[in-house]
Amino acid sequence: MSEPVIIERYAENSAVQVIRFNRPEKKNAFTRDMYRTMTDALNAANSDNGVRVTVFFGTEGCFSAGNDIGDFLAAAMGGSMGQDLIDFLYALAKAEKPLVSGVDGLAIGIGTTLNLHCDLTIASDRSQFRTPFVDLALVPEAGSSLIVPRIMGQQRAFAMLAAGEAFSAEDARLAGLIWKVTTAEQVEHQTLSAAAKLAAKPPEALKIARDLIRGPREEIIARIDEEARHFAARLKTAEARAAFEAFMRR
Ligand code: COA
């Protein structure tokens, strides 16, 4: 059986770590195991001098459909989401080296919000960014309620995070959510080449520049925690459970 997340080095540049979501039969929805694998890879990169940049990819035509709704339903029915999701969000927010993503196709929920923690995102023109948190009776996560209004202003943030409106790749670029739009054929090549260029830069200067641009992490971590408290409570509500069940029995 193939691994649902593949961690590898870019063949042409071993300083580029690639995290590839590889669960296409479930639209690359993230399970708790997948979060753990990704968290370990991000944390390992922080202390590995051989890694200078980490890249995220999904599979052809699908970045990620977000958190596995089966896992949400299990939590709604008395289980727990555990620490796996929150640990992944911390690892993203605290990553010490540049994060780059190449999005092709659907980027839903955390498939959208993880890009907020990336320094460069290149998306194919057929990509779509969508966060249906409220439709699932949930609330925004990953620090998105803090970062998205800063990036794109109150109204577009509300349209995305509360109204659940889909943003095309071009909408996302204009809103400042992503860096560039390209074709589906070009997205991986351009993303890897951007990552390789970053990996060739003086790492200490790049780190300082990145830290200055990203600003203090403490407030992002605090917002991740605040959102997570609401999120955990929402997961236990009847309206959330009904939304998860409706999805699972389609
Ligand atoms: N969690 C669990 N399974 C998911 C999933 C998710 N987030 N997204 C898709 N899947 C599964 C489907 O259940 C289906 O499984 P099955 O073949 O065993 O029935 C498979 O992936 C293919 O999805 P399907 O819905 O048939 O494909 P589609 O092209 O018609 O639609 C989506 C794709 C992504 C638009 C749709 O699956 C969807 O809306 N997913 C939920 C997205 C979401 O709300 N994520 C949570 C955000 S917080």
PDB file of C-alpha atoms and ligand atoms in Angstrom, residues 23-27 29-30 62 65-70 72 106 108-110 130-133 136 138 141 231 247-248 250, ligand 1:
ATOM      1  CA  ARG A  23      -4.136   9.897  -0.615  1.00  0.00           C
ATOM      2  CA  PRO A  24      -5.785  10.767  -3.916  1.00  0.00           C
ATOM      3  CA  GLU A  25      -8.618   8.255  -3.487  1.00  0.00           C
ATOM      4  CA  LYS A  26      -9.820  10.461  -0.591  1.00  0.00           C
ATOM      5  CA  LYS A  27      -8.848  13.724  -2.247  1.00  0.00           C
ATOM      6  CA  ALA A  29      -7.925  14.474   3.113  1.00  0.00           C
ATOM      7  CA  PHE A  30      -5.603  14.567   6.132  1.00  0.00           C
ATOM      8  CA  CYS A  62      -5.980  17.818  -5.965  1.00  0.00           C
ATOM      9  CA  ALA A  65      -9.773  18.276   0.699  1.00  0.00           C
ATOM     10  CA  GLY A  66      -8.844  19.271   4.231  1.00  0.00           C
ATOM     11  CA  ASN A  67      -9.194  17.348   7.428  1.00  0.00           C
ATOM     12  CA  ASP A  68     -10.665  13.862   7.151  1.00  0.00           C
ATOM     13  CA  ILE A  69     -14.326  14.342   7.987  1.00  0.00           C
ATOM     14  CA  GLY A  70     -14.474  10.774   9.300  1.00  0.00           C
ATOM     15  CA  PHE A  72     -14.173  14.881  12.768  1.00  0.00           C
ATOM     16  CA  LEU A 106      -8.793  21.689  -4.774  1.00  0.00           C
ATOM     17  CA  ILE A 108     -10.084  22.992   1.045  1.00  0.00           C
ATOM     18  CA  GLY A 109     -10.006  23.762   4.766  1.00  0.00           C
ATOM     19  CA  ILE A 110      -6.501  23.199   5.994  1.00  0.00           C
ATOM     20  CA  ARG A 130     -12.207  27.184  -0.035  1.00  0.00           C
ATOM     21  CA  THR A 131     -12.740  27.017   3.730  1.00  0.00           C
ATOM     22  CA  PRO A 132     -16.260  25.720   4.511  1.00  0.00           C
ATOM     23  CA  PHE A 133     -15.678  25.854   8.261  1.00  0.00           C
ATOM     24  CA  LEU A 136     -19.571  22.316   8.873  1.00  0.00           C
ATOM     25  CA  LEU A 138     -16.902  24.768  12.786  1.00  0.00           C
ATOM     26  CA  GLU A 141      -8.280  27.340  12.303  1.00  0.00           C
ATOM     27  CA  PHE A 231     -12.997  24.267  17.351  1.00  0.00           C
ATOM     28  CA  PHE A 247     -21.147  14.380   4.234  1.00  0.00           C
ATOM     29  CA  MET A 248     -20.342  10.788   5.161  1.00  0.00           C
ATOM     30  CA  ARG A 250     -23.718  11.243   0.555  1.00  0.00           C
TER      31      ARG A 250
HETATM   32  N1  COA B   1     -12.724  13.718   4.505  1.00  0.00           N
HETATM   33  C1  COA B   1     -12.936  12.418   4.263  1.00  0.00           C
HETATM   34  N2  COA B   1     -13.156  11.925   3.042  1.00  0.00           N
HETATM   35  C2  COA B   1     -13.162  12.803   2.023  1.00  0.00           C
HETATM   36  C3  COA B   1     -12.953  14.177   2.207  1.00  0.00           C
HETATM   37  C4  COA B   1     -12.717  14.636   3.515  1.00  0.00           C
HETATM   38  N3  COA B   1     -12.451  15.905   3.784  1.00  0.00           N
HETATM   39  N4  COA B   1     -13.016  14.787   1.002  1.00  0.00           N
HETATM   40  C5  COA B   1     -13.266  13.827   0.096  1.00  0.00           C
HETATM   41  N5  COA B   1     -13.348  12.635   0.715  1.00  0.00           N
HETATM   42  C6  COA B   1     -13.601  11.324   0.094  1.00  0.00           C
HETATM   43  C7  COA B   1     -15.056  11.151  -0.297  1.00  0.00           C
HETATM   44  O1  COA B   1     -15.828  10.722   0.812  1.00  0.00           O
HETATM   45  C8  COA B   1     -14.929  10.095  -1.366  1.00  0.00           C
HETATM   46  O2  COA B   1     -14.738   8.842  -0.735  1.00  0.00           O
HETATM   47  P1  COA B   1     -15.465   7.523  -1.326  1.00  0.00           P
HETATM   48  O3  COA B   1     -14.969   7.406  -2.736  1.00  0.00           O
HETATM   49  O4  COA B   1     -15.026   6.436  -0.424  1.00  0.00           O
HETATM   50  O5  COA B   1     -16.934   7.833  -1.271  1.00  0.00           O
HETATM   51  C9  COA B   1     -13.608  10.447  -2.050  1.00  0.00           C
HETATM   52  O6  COA B   1     -12.885  11.249  -1.121  1.00  0.00           O
HETATM   53  C10 COA B   1     -13.790  11.257  -3.308  1.00  0.00           C
HETATM   54  O7  COA B   1     -14.551  12.406  -2.985  1.00  0.00           O
HETATM   55  P2  COA B   1     -15.853  12.844  -3.797  1.00  0.00           P
HETATM   56  O8  COA B   1     -16.666  13.710  -2.896  1.00  0.00           O
HETATM   57  O9  COA B   1     -16.514  11.643  -4.388  1.00  0.00           O
HETATM   58  O10 COA B   1     -15.184  13.688  -4.963  1.00  0.00           O
HETATM   59  P3  COA B   1     -15.772  14.986  -5.684  1.00  0.00           P
HETATM   60  O11 COA B   1     -14.797  15.295  -6.756  1.00  0.00           O
HETATM   61  O12 COA B   1     -17.202  14.792  -6.049  1.00  0.00           O
HETATM   62  O13 COA B   1     -15.727  16.137  -4.576  1.00  0.00           O
HETATM   63  C11 COA B   1     -14.745  17.471  -2.832  1.00  0.00           C
HETATM   64  C12 COA B   1     -14.489  16.512  -4.005  1.00  0.00           C
HETATM   65  C13 COA B   1     -13.377  17.692  -2.191  1.00  0.00           C
HETATM   66  C14 COA B   1     -15.321  18.776  -3.348  1.00  0.00           C
HETATM   67  C15 COA B   1     -15.723  16.832  -1.831  1.00  0.00           C
HETATM   68  O14 COA B   1     -15.271  15.523  -1.541  1.00  0.00           O
HETATM   69  C16 COA B   1     -15.807  17.585  -0.537  1.00  0.00           C
HETATM   70  O15 COA B   1     -16.535  18.563  -0.439  1.00  0.00           O
HETATM   71  N6  COA B   1     -15.082  17.115   0.513  1.00  0.00           N
HETATM   72  C17 COA B   1     -15.169  17.683   1.820  1.00  0.00           C
HETATM   73  C18 COA B   1     -14.309  18.929   1.922  1.00  0.00           C
HETATM   74  C19 COA B   1     -14.410  19.512   3.310  1.00  0.00           C
HETATM   75  O16 COA B   1     -15.436  20.004   3.715  1.00  0.00           O
HETATM   76  N7  COA B   1     -13.280  19.419   4.069  1.00  0.00           N
HETATM   77  C20 COA B   1     -13.212  19.852   5.426  1.00  0.00           C
HETATM   78  C21 COA B   1     -12.857  21.290   5.495  1.00  0.00           C
HETATM   79  S1  COA B   1     -12.773  21.885   7.143  1.00  0.00           S
END
